[in-house]
């Protein structure tokens, strides 16, 4: 019912050029409609959405059906692309009548005076919270004029203003309010977030056209630090490296696919000496009264050495295909990693949905070796 009300008001916003022509016949009355092909339907944008709200406000001075209209408007916000616009939310709050819902005694305040309207306002605020839209002091004054200081929506507003600023800047990885539409820029942000654990990481942007044998003409965002270069040089040539993925990283409501180049973990050196054995205490010369060691262990694990392997590089490609990953390995070899020419690389890449649909008999994981 509420969606039907919203749709009916939306229809009236069209600039109509239908000209009805009527003439009477001896038997029946006929109507001819002339259609102007230059008239277009209203675009689903912010201006049309606000125009529908204004038409509803002027439709009835008592604004009957305002709760149903607000719920219908909230349901169609994403369709018009205004789910993150504070001005639109304030326009919907302004639809509610002023002064009528303010409680006059403590019993009305505690027993939720006009519960249908108060719950509608709370649902509107919750949708703002779900879309990370922070209210302002103007909305506080609007809720105060509608429901009073003891209203439930105003209490919800105060809780939002306490917690939302705390969580807004809690993440150490900065993201702009409006994410870029370019997939290359999104991949840069994703790789920067993944590799921020090592501040010495260098991010490079390559094109697969640098490799003559490449089939996919796309871009590659690769990240590798100085420590990872050293770890790659220390990899045994008889042990193959592994390209694993795809993995997903979320940037708000966007996802980026990335891949890892994993190597073998360095052997850990174990000290078999008994720490409780005092028969032969090491005492460095020149430091009287000192007992114990003054040196660190020979091998110290880095942040890139994980339980399942050593992360040697990270990348994201424009197509996430096997050919683009093969070009990535060859570009790594070309840009500062000549050791890759002597080490075999195994690709454990899950087949994309198109390959699975065409070749249903093949397993989902295939191993290709350079």
mmCIF file of C-alpha atoms in Angstrom:
data_model
loop_
_atom_site.group_PDB
_atom_site.id
_atom_site.type_symbol
_atom_site.label_atom_id
_atom_site.label_comp_id
_atom_site.label_asym_id
_atom_site.label_seq_id
_atom_site.Cartn_x
_atom_site.Cartn_y
_atom_site.Cartn_z
ATOM 1 C CA UNK A 1 0.000 0.000 0.000
ATOM 2 C CA UNK A 2 2.807 2.391 0.911
ATOM 3 C CA UNK A 3 4.803 1.608 -2.224
ATOM 4 C CA UNK A 4 1.665 2.161 -4.308
ATOM 5 C CA UNK A 5 1.246 5.593 -2.719
ATOM 6 C CA UNK A 6 4.869 6.501 -3.530
ATOM 7 C CA UNK A 7 4.510 5.273 -7.128
ATOM 8 C CA UNK A 8 1.305 7.240 -7.666
ATOM 9 C CA UNK A 9 2.955 10.461 -6.526
ATOM 10 C CA UNK A 10 6.003 9.683 -8.686
ATOM 11 C CA UNK A 11 3.782 9.356 -11.757
ATOM 12 C CA UNK A 12 2.372 12.829 -11.231
ATOM 13 C CA UNK A 13 5.854 14.359 -11.418
ATOM 14 C CA UNK A 14 6.126 13.588 -15.142
ATOM 15 C CA UNK A 15 5.861 16.522 -17.516
ATOM 16 C CA UNK A 16 2.997 15.259 -19.577
ATOM 17 C CA UNK A 17 2.291 16.259 -23.189
ATOM 18 C CA UNK A 18 -0.609 13.921 -23.747
ATOM 19 C CA UNK A 19 -3.361 15.934 -25.411
ATOM 20 C CA UNK A 20 -6.775 14.237 -25.268
ATOM 21 C CA UNK A 21 -9.154 14.999 -28.116
ATOM 22 C CA UNK A 22 -12.800 14.021 -27.681
ATOM 23 C CA UNK A 23 -15.681 14.026 -30.054
ATOM 24 C CA UNK A 24 -19.127 12.563 -29.753
ATOM 25 C CA UNK A 25 -20.511 9.996 -32.050
ATOM 26 C CA UNK A 26 -24.095 8.950 -32.363
ATOM 27 C CA UNK A 27 -23.382 5.734 -30.472
ATOM 28 C CA UNK A 28 -20.377 6.143 -28.181
ATOM 29 C CA UNK A 29 -17.891 8.770 -27.039
ATOM 30 C CA UNK A 30 -14.368 8.200 -28.387
ATOM 31 C CA UNK A 31 -11.091 9.655 -27.152
ATOM 32 C CA UNK A 32 -7.860 10.149 -29.136
ATOM 33 C CA UNK A 33 -4.568 10.714 -27.306
ATOM 34 C CA UNK A 34 -1.716 12.528 -29.036
ATOM 35 C CA UNK A 35 1.716 11.471 -27.748
ATOM 36 C CA UNK A 36 4.735 13.758 -27.822
ATOM 37 C CA UNK A 37 7.880 11.606 -28.356
ATOM 38 C CA UNK A 38 10.167 14.282 -26.889
ATOM 39 C CA UNK A 39 8.729 13.937 -23.412
ATOM 40 C CA UNK A 40 10.887 11.698 -21.228
ATOM 41 C CA UNK A 41 10.170 9.923 -17.991
ATOM 42 C CA UNK A 42 11.583 11.457 -14.781
ATOM 43 C CA UNK A 43 15.102 10.420 -13.936
ATOM 44 C CA UNK A 44 15.642 8.532 -10.721
ATOM 45 C CA UNK A 45 17.907 10.981 -8.956
ATOM 46 C CA UNK A 46 17.955 13.202 -5.891
ATOM 47 C CA UNK A 47 15.975 16.046 -7.487
ATOM 48 C CA UNK A 48 13.093 13.748 -8.453
ATOM 49 C CA UNK A 49 13.100 12.161 -4.996
ATOM 50 C CA UNK A 50 12.867 15.527 -3.223
ATOM 51 C CA UNK A 51 10.151 16.639 -5.640
ATOM 52 C CA UNK A 52 8.050 13.620 -4.691
ATOM 53 C CA UNK A 53 8.423 14.531 -1.014
ATOM 54 C CA UNK A 54 7.354 18.121 -1.670
ATOM 55 C CA UNK A 55 4.325 16.957 -3.632
ATOM 56 C CA UNK A 56 3.264 14.715 -0.760
ATOM 57 C CA UNK A 57 3.586 17.599 1.703
ATOM 58 C CA UNK A 58 1.389 19.793 -0.481
ATOM 59 C CA UNK A 59 -1.093 17.018 -1.241
ATOM 60 C CA UNK A 60 -2.837 17.155 2.149
ATOM 61 C CA UNK A 61 -2.377 19.789 4.832
ATOM 62 C CA UNK A 62 -2.983 17.154 7.526
ATOM 63 C CA UNK A 63 -0.482 14.811 5.850
ATOM 64 C CA UNK A 64 -2.518 11.682 6.275
ATOM 65 C CA UNK A 65 -0.544 8.507 5.553
ATOM 66 C CA UNK A 66 2.787 10.129 6.390
ATOM 67 C CA UNK A 67 4.110 6.995 8.137
ATOM 68 C CA UNK A 68 3.346 4.768 5.149
ATOM 69 C CA UNK A 69 4.882 7.344 2.816
ATOM 70 C CA UNK A 70 8.106 7.504 4.847
ATOM 71 C CA UNK A 71 8.462 3.713 4.898
ATOM 72 C CA UNK A 72 7.860 3.575 1.130
ATOM 73 C CA UNK A 73 10.444 6.315 0.589
ATOM 74 C CA UNK A 74 13.009 4.517 2.738
ATOM 75 C CA UNK A 75 12.499 1.323 0.742
ATOM 76 C CA UNK A 76 13.241 3.081 -2.571
ATOM 77 C CA UNK A 77 16.241 5.140 -1.506
ATOM 78 C CA UNK A 78 18.818 2.859 -3.090
ATOM 79 C CA UNK A 79 16.875 2.869 -6.347
ATOM 80 C CA UNK A 80 17.269 6.662 -6.524
ATOM 81 C CA UNK A 81 20.853 6.640 -5.219
ATOM 82 C CA UNK A 82 20.139 8.788 -2.135
ATOM 83 C CA UNK A 83 20.714 6.246 0.640
ATOM 84 C CA UNK A 84 23.809 8.164 1.824
ATOM 85 C CA UNK A 85 22.437 11.701 1.505
ATOM 86 C CA UNK A 86 21.756 13.526 4.787
ATOM 87 C CA UNK A 87 19.588 16.184 3.128
ATOM 88 C CA UNK A 88 17.124 13.534 1.925
ATOM 89 C CA UNK A 89 16.810 12.023 5.397
ATOM 90 C CA UNK A 90 16.102 15.445 6.869
ATOM 91 C CA UNK A 91 13.440 16.021 4.202
ATOM 92 C CA UNK A 92 11.734 12.772 5.250
ATOM 93 C CA UNK A 93 11.862 13.746 8.927
ATOM 94 C CA UNK A 94 10.286 17.085 8.010
ATOM 95 C CA UNK A 95 7.263 15.206 6.623
ATOM 96 C CA UNK A 96 6.146 14.364 10.178
ATOM 97 C CA UNK A 97 3.705 16.873 11.737
ATOM 98 C CA UNK A 98 5.140 19.182 14.377
ATOM 99 C CA UNK A 99 4.012 19.457 17.990
ATOM 100 C CA UNK A 100 1.291 16.821 17.958
ATOM 101 C CA UNK A 101 3.504 13.925 19.123
ATOM 102 C CA UNK A 102 5.165 15.720 22.050
ATOM 103 C CA UNK A 103 4.266 14.001 25.372
ATOM 104 C CA UNK A 104 2.702 16.226 28.008
ATOM 105 C CA UNK A 105 3.334 14.063 31.087
ATOM 106 C CA UNK A 106 5.704 11.366 32.299
ATOM 107 C CA UNK A 107 3.294 8.522 31.541
ATOM 108 C CA UNK A 108 3.031 9.454 27.880
ATOM 109 C CA UNK A 109 6.804 9.799 27.683
ATOM 110 C CA UNK A 110 7.541 6.364 29.181
ATOM 111 C CA UNK A 111 4.739 4.491 27.410
ATOM 112 C CA UNK A 112 5.850 5.723 23.949
ATOM 113 C CA UNK A 113 3.319 8.372 23.008
ATOM 114 C CA UNK A 114 2.216 7.794 19.378
ATOM 115 C CA UNK A 115 4.266 4.576 19.024
ATOM 116 C CA UNK A 116 3.726 4.170 15.265
ATOM 117 C CA UNK A 117 5.235 7.544 14.449
ATOM 118 C CA UNK A 118 8.073 7.179 16.950
ATOM 119 C CA UNK A 119 9.003 3.738 15.616
ATOM 120 C CA UNK A 120 8.983 5.148 12.079
ATOM 121 C CA UNK A 121 11.470 7.843 13.092
ATOM 122 C CA UNK A 122 13.648 5.276 14.874
ATOM 123 C CA UNK A 123 13.685 3.081 11.749
ATOM 124 C CA UNK A 124 14.724 6.087 9.688
ATOM 125 C CA UNK A 125 17.620 6.768 12.064
ATOM 126 C CA UNK A 126 18.633 3.107 11.985
ATOM 127 C CA UNK A 127 18.763 3.189 8.193
ATOM 128 C CA UNK A 128 21.010 6.228 8.462
ATOM 129 C CA UNK A 129 23.230 4.306 10.846
ATOM 130 C CA UNK A 130 23.372 1.284 8.536
ATOM 131 C CA UNK A 131 24.467 3.535 5.652
ATOM 132 C CA UNK A 132 27.057 5.392 7.799
ATOM 133 C CA UNK A 133 25.214 8.710 7.525
ATOM 134 C CA UNK A 134 25.948 10.878 10.547
ATOM 135 C CA UNK A 135 23.135 13.272 11.597
ATOM 136 C CA UNK A 136 23.744 16.898 12.508
ATOM 137 C CA UNK A 137 22.392 19.444 14.974
ATOM 138 C CA UNK A 138 19.654 20.518 12.546
ATOM 139 C CA UNK A 139 18.158 17.023 12.651
ATOM 140 C CA UNK A 140 18.342 17.123 16.443
ATOM 141 C CA UNK A 141 16.281 20.316 16.459
ATOM 142 C CA UNK A 142 13.780 18.773 14.023
ATOM 143 C CA UNK A 143 13.302 15.704 16.223
ATOM 144 C CA UNK A 144 13.007 17.954 19.273
ATOM 145 C CA UNK A 145 10.196 19.941 17.616
ATOM 146 C CA UNK A 146 8.360 16.774 16.546
ATOM 147 C CA UNK A 147 8.704 14.398 19.533
ATOM 148 C CA UNK A 148 9.993 16.561 22.366
ATOM 149 C CA UNK A 149 12.954 16.046 24.650
ATOM 150 C CA UNK A 150 11.507 12.835 26.125
ATOM 151 C CA UNK A 151 10.835 11.187 22.763
ATOM 152 C CA UNK A 152 12.411 7.853 21.852
ATOM 153 C CA UNK A 153 13.789 9.109 18.473
ATOM 154 C CA UNK A 154 15.723 11.875 20.219
ATOM 155 C CA UNK A 155 17.252 9.332 22.592
ATOM 156 C CA UNK A 156 18.255 7.265 19.561
ATOM 157 C CA UNK A 157 19.790 10.383 18.010
ATOM 158 C CA UNK A 158 21.890 11.068 21.124
ATOM 159 C CA UNK A 159 23.209 7.501 21.172
ATOM 160 C CA UNK A 160 24.136 7.771 17.502
ATOM 161 C CA UNK A 161 25.990 11.040 18.099
ATOM 162 C CA UNK A 162 27.935 9.416 20.919
ATOM 163 C CA UNK A 163 29.031 6.240 19.117
ATOM 164 C CA UNK A 164 29.242 7.168 15.428
ATOM 165 C CA UNK A 165 32.058 9.751 15.790
ATOM 166 C CA UNK A 166 34.015 7.172 17.792
ATOM 167 C CA UNK A 167 33.739 4.528 15.070
ATOM 168 C CA UNK A 168 34.099 6.891 12.105
ATOM 169 C CA UNK A 169 37.882 7.321 12.445
ATOM 170 C CA UNK A 170 38.604 4.115 14.310
ATOM 171 C CA UNK A 171 40.059 2.269 11.309
ATOM 172 C CA UNK A 172 43.757 3.048 10.691
ATOM 173 C CA UNK A 173 43.232 2.678 6.912
ATOM 174 C CA UNK A 174 41.831 5.902 5.526
ATOM 175 C CA UNK A 175 39.208 5.712 2.814
ATOM 176 C CA UNK A 176 37.635 8.701 1.052
ATOM 177 C CA UNK A 177 33.942 9.344 1.596
ATOM 178 C CA UNK A 178 33.290 8.646 -2.083
ATOM 179 C CA UNK A 179 35.177 5.616 -3.347
ATOM 180 C CA UNK A 180 36.571 5.909 -6.883
ATOM 181 C CA UNK A 181 34.723 4.134 -9.661
ATOM 182 C CA UNK A 182 37.957 3.160 -11.393
ATOM 183 C CA UNK A 183 38.956 -0.426 -10.591
ATOM 184 C CA UNK A 184 42.648 0.467 -10.786
ATOM 185 C CA UNK A 185 42.290 3.099 -8.059
ATOM 186 C CA UNK A 186 40.328 0.641 -5.903
ATOM 187 C CA UNK A 187 43.095 -1.942 -6.363
ATOM 188 C CA UNK A 188 45.689 0.610 -5.231
ATOM 189 C CA UNK A 189 43.730 1.325 -2.059
ATOM 190 C CA UNK A 190 43.283 -2.408 -1.378
ATOM 191 C CA UNK A 191 46.961 -3.278 -1.858
ATOM 192 C CA UNK A 192 48.000 -0.326 0.313
ATOM 193 C CA UNK A 193 45.723 -1.612 3.064
ATOM 194 C CA UNK A 194 47.047 -5.180 2.805
ATOM 195 C CA UNK A 195 50.736 -4.245 2.748
ATOM 196 C CA UNK A 196 50.619 -1.461 5.346
ATOM 197 C CA UNK A 197 52.031 -3.921 7.888
ATOM 198 C CA UNK A 198 55.471 -3.249 6.346
ATOM 199 C CA UNK A 199 56.169 0.480 5.850
ATOM 200 C CA UNK A 200 58.993 -0.284 3.388
ATOM 201 C CA UNK A 201 56.615 -1.823 0.853
ATOM 202 C CA UNK A 202 56.844 -0.424 -2.667
ATOM 203 C CA UNK A 203 53.719 -0.529 -4.842
ATOM 204 C CA UNK A 204 54.262 -0.761 -8.592
ATOM 205 C CA UNK A 205 51.778 -0.480 -11.441
ATOM 206 C CA UNK A 206 52.625 -2.498 -14.535
ATOM 207 C CA UNK A 207 50.979 -3.228 -17.846
ATOM 208 C CA UNK A 208 50.930 -6.729 -19.262
ATOM 209 C CA UNK A 209 51.906 -5.277 -22.656
ATOM 210 C CA UNK A 210 55.493 -5.318 -21.357
ATOM 211 C CA UNK A 211 55.399 -9.094 -21.806
ATOM 212 C CA UNK A 212 55.205 -10.012 -25.484
ATOM 213 C CA UNK A 213 53.606 -13.407 -24.875
ATOM 214 C CA UNK A 214 50.779 -12.054 -22.683
ATOM 215 C CA UNK A 215 47.209 -12.628 -23.852
ATOM 216 C CA UNK A 216 45.268 -10.439 -21.413
ATOM 217 C CA UNK A 217 46.014 -6.763 -21.936
ATOM 218 C CA UNK A 218 45.390 -5.350 -18.498
ATOM 219 C CA UNK A 219 47.059 -3.669 -15.525
ATOM 220 C CA UNK A 220 48.799 -5.214 -12.518
ATOM 221 C CA UNK A 221 49.213 -3.623 -9.077
ATOM 222 C CA UNK A 222 52.119 -5.393 -7.361
ATOM 223 C CA UNK A 223 53.598 -4.805 -3.899
ATOM 224 C CA UNK A 224 56.928 -5.994 -2.542
ATOM 225 C CA UNK A 225 59.217 -4.727 0.213
ATOM 226 C CA UNK A 226 62.976 -4.855 0.679
ATOM 227 C CA UNK A 227 62.624 -7.667 3.214
ATOM 228 C CA UNK A 228 60.545 -9.688 0.767
ATOM 229 C CA UNK A 229 63.242 -9.261 -1.881
ATOM 230 C CA UNK A 230 65.781 -10.711 0.563
ATOM 231 C CA UNK A 231 63.463 -13.570 1.507
ATOM 232 C CA UNK A 232 62.930 -14.391 -2.171
ATOM 233 C CA UNK A 233 66.684 -14.531 -2.782
ATOM 234 C CA UNK A 234 67.035 -16.962 0.141
ATOM 235 C CA UNK A 235 64.448 -19.369 -1.267
ATOM 236 C CA UNK A 236 65.928 -22.775 -2.230
ATOM 237 C CA UNK A 237 65.858 -23.220 -6.028
ATOM 238 C CA UNK A 238 64.555 -26.788 -5.780
ATOM 239 C CA UNK A 239 61.480 -25.776 -3.757
ATOM 240 C CA UNK A 240 58.643 -24.347 -5.939
ATOM 241 C CA UNK A 241 56.842 -21.123 -5.108
ATOM 242 C CA UNK A 242 53.040 -20.995 -5.014
ATOM 243 C CA UNK A 243 50.597 -18.394 -6.292
ATOM 244 C CA UNK A 244 47.485 -18.608 -4.108
ATOM 245 C CA UNK A 245 44.148 -16.906 -4.479
ATOM 246 C CA UNK A 246 41.844 -15.329 -5.200
ATOM 247 C CA UNK A 247 41.214 -13.640 -1.849
ATOM 248 C CA UNK A 248 38.826 -10.775 -1.158
ATOM 249 C CA UNK A 249 39.407 -7.509 0.670
ATOM 250 C CA UNK A 250 36.460 -5.202 1.384
ATOM 251 C CA UNK A 251 36.549 -1.447 0.892
ATOM 252 C CA UNK A 252 33.192 -0.460 2.348
ATOM 253 C CA UNK A 253 30.691 -1.971 -0.082
ATOM 254 C CA UNK A 254 33.311 -2.705 -2.774
ATOM 255 C CA UNK A 255 35.440 -5.852 -3.033
ATOM 256 C CA UNK A 256 38.865 -6.291 -4.605
ATOM 257 C CA UNK A 257 40.450 -9.631 -5.520
ATOM 258 C CA UNK A 258 44.134 -10.144 -4.735
ATOM 259 C CA UNK A 259 46.725 -12.939 -4.951
ATOM 260 C CA UNK A 260 49.770 -13.985 -2.920
ATOM 261 C CA UNK A 261 53.145 -15.381 -3.928
ATOM 262 C CA UNK A 262 54.113 -17.816 -1.170
ATOM 263 C CA UNK A 263 57.458 -19.450 -0.533
ATOM 264 C CA UNK A 264 58.941 -21.902 1.906
ATOM 265 C CA UNK A 265 59.373 -20.917 5.545
ATOM 266 C CA UNK A 266 62.990 -20.572 6.647
ATOM 267 C CA UNK A 267 64.144 -23.353 8.969
ATOM 268 C CA UNK A 268 64.074 -22.320 12.579
ATOM 269 C CA UNK A 269 67.343 -22.654 14.501
ATOM 270 C CA UNK A 270 66.791 -24.322 17.836
ATOM 271 C CA UNK A 271 69.058 -23.828 20.818
ATOM 272 C CA UNK A 272 69.414 -27.183 22.598
ATOM 273 C CA UNK A 273 71.331 -25.775 25.527
ATOM 274 C CA UNK A 274 69.815 -26.233 28.955
ATOM 275 C CA UNK A 275 69.092 -22.829 30.433
ATOM 276 C CA UNK A 276 69.231 -24.265 33.945
ATOM 277 C CA UNK A 277 72.727 -25.693 33.481
ATOM 278 C CA UNK A 278 75.152 -23.548 35.505
ATOM 279 C CA UNK A 279 78.239 -25.722 34.974
ATOM 280 C CA UNK A 280 79.508 -23.504 32.159
ATOM 281 C CA UNK A 281 78.268 -19.951 32.517
ATOM 282 C CA UNK A 282 79.151 -17.606 29.677
ATOM 283 C CA UNK A 283 80.686 -14.379 30.857
ATOM 284 C CA UNK A 284 81.707 -11.783 28.275
ATOM 285 C CA UNK A 285 85.080 -10.192 28.914
ATOM 286 C CA UNK A 286 85.255 -6.599 30.079
ATOM 287 C CA UNK A 287 81.850 -6.622 31.815
ATOM 288 C CA UNK A 288 82.377 -7.654 35.426
ATOM 289 C CA UNK A 289 79.433 -9.118 37.252
ATOM 290 C CA UNK A 290 77.340 -9.731 34.082
ATOM 291 C CA UNK A 291 75.916 -13.199 33.492
ATOM 292 C CA UNK A 292 74.087 -14.180 30.299
ATOM 293 C CA UNK A 293 74.093 -13.505 26.565
ATOM 294 C CA UNK A 294 74.520 -10.151 24.884
ATOM 295 C CA UNK A 295 73.507 -11.198 21.340
ATOM 296 C CA UNK A 296 70.114 -11.861 19.713
ATOM 297 C CA UNK A 297 69.244 -15.123 17.978
ATOM 298 C CA UNK A 298 70.762 -15.572 14.514
ATOM 299 C CA UNK A 299 67.365 -15.787 12.746
ATOM 300 C CA UNK A 300 64.379 -13.649 13.687
ATOM 301 C CA UNK A 301 60.999 -14.226 12.048
ATOM 302 C CA UNK A 302 59.681 -11.323 9.991
ATOM 303 C CA UNK A 303 56.081 -10.213 9.615
ATOM 304 C CA UNK A 304 55.969 -11.850 6.166
ATOM 305 C CA UNK A 305 56.685 -15.339 7.517
ATOM 306 C CA UNK A 306 53.333 -16.876 8.360
ATOM 307 C CA UNK A 307 52.321 -20.394 9.379
ATOM 308 C CA UNK A 308 51.350 -21.455 5.840
ATOM 309 C CA UNK A 309 54.362 -19.914 4.097
ATOM 310 C CA UNK A 310 56.425 -16.814 3.491
ATOM 311 C CA UNK A 311 54.585 -14.033 1.643
ATOM 312 C CA UNK A 312 56.989 -12.831 -1.055
ATOM 313 C CA UNK A 313 54.678 -10.492 -2.983
ATOM 314 C CA UNK A 314 51.048 -9.380 -3.319
ATOM 315 C CA UNK A 315 49.209 -8.335 -6.443
ATOM 316 C CA UNK A 316 45.826 -7.464 -7.940
ATOM 317 C CA UNK A 317 45.129 -7.643 -11.668
ATOM 318 C CA UNK A 318 42.438 -6.190 -13.868
ATOM 319 C CA UNK A 319 41.110 -9.585 -14.991
ATOM 320 C CA UNK A 320 42.270 -11.951 -12.183
ATOM 321 C CA UNK A 321 42.999 -14.548 -14.860
ATOM 322 C CA UNK A 322 45.746 -17.164 -15.077
ATOM 323 C CA UNK A 323 47.424 -15.337 -17.933
ATOM 324 C CA UNK A 324 47.576 -12.059 -16.009
ATOM 325 C CA UNK A 325 49.136 -13.866 -13.035
ATOM 326 C CA UNK A 326 51.693 -15.468 -15.321
ATOM 327 C CA UNK A 327 52.541 -11.994 -16.641
ATOM 328 C CA UNK A 328 52.851 -10.824 -13.020
ATOM 329 C CA UNK A 329 55.518 -13.461 -12.275
ATOM 330 C CA UNK A 330 57.430 -12.537 -15.409
ATOM 331 C CA UNK A 331 57.238 -8.841 -14.537
ATOM 332 C CA UNK A 332 58.523 -9.592 -11.029
ATOM 333 C CA UNK A 333 61.440 -11.386 -12.623
ATOM 334 C CA UNK A 334 62.024 -8.425 -14.906
ATOM 335 C CA UNK A 335 61.882 -5.807 -12.123
ATOM 336 C CA UNK A 336 64.434 -6.846 -9.524
ATOM 337 C CA UNK A 337 63.760 -10.565 -8.987
ATOM 338 C CA UNK A 338 66.030 -12.485 -11.417
ATOM 339 C CA UNK A 339 66.010 -15.487 -9.092
ATOM 340 C CA UNK A 340 62.507 -16.320 -10.337
ATOM 341 C CA UNK A 341 64.007 -17.577 -13.604
ATOM 342 C CA UNK A 342 65.502 -20.554 -11.698
ATOM 343 C CA UNK A 343 62.629 -21.320 -9.315
ATOM 344 C CA UNK A 344 59.481 -23.171 -10.489
ATOM 345 C CA UNK A 345 56.129 -21.535 -9.702
ATOM 346 C CA UNK A 346 52.889 -23.450 -9.121
ATOM 347 C CA UNK A 347 49.511 -21.794 -9.682
ATOM 348 C CA UNK A 348 46.696 -23.030 -7.430
ATOM 349 C CA UNK A 349 43.983 -20.858 -8.892
ATOM 350 C CA UNK A 350 40.292 -21.636 -8.560
ATOM 351 C CA UNK A 351 38.646 -21.678 -11.975
ATOM 352 C CA UNK A 352 36.350 -18.694 -12.663
ATOM 353 C CA UNK A 353 32.580 -19.314 -12.973
ATOM 354 C CA UNK A 354 32.715 -19.178 -16.784
ATOM 355 C CA UNK A 355 35.269 -21.975 -16.911
ATOM 356 C CA UNK A 356 33.256 -24.071 -14.480
ATOM 357 C CA UNK A 357 30.117 -23.674 -16.571
ATOM 358 C CA UNK A 358 31.900 -24.697 -19.776
ATOM 359 C CA UNK A 359 34.045 -27.501 -18.378
ATOM 360 C CA UNK A 360 31.965 -29.119 -15.678
ATOM 361 C CA UNK A 361 34.054 -32.296 -15.593
ATOM 362 C CA UNK A 362 37.278 -30.515 -14.641
ATOM 363 C CA UNK A 363 38.103 -29.990 -10.970
ATOM 364 C CA UNK A 364 37.803 -26.540 -9.456
ATOM 365 C CA UNK A 365 41.535 -26.353 -8.656
ATOM 366 C CA UNK A 366 44.185 -26.860 -11.299
ATOM 367 C CA UNK A 367 47.951 -26.724 -10.979
ATOM 368 C CA UNK A 368 49.901 -25.123 -13.783
ATOM 369 C CA UNK A 369 53.639 -25.107 -13.634
ATOM 370 C CA UNK A 370 55.957 -22.740 -15.424
#
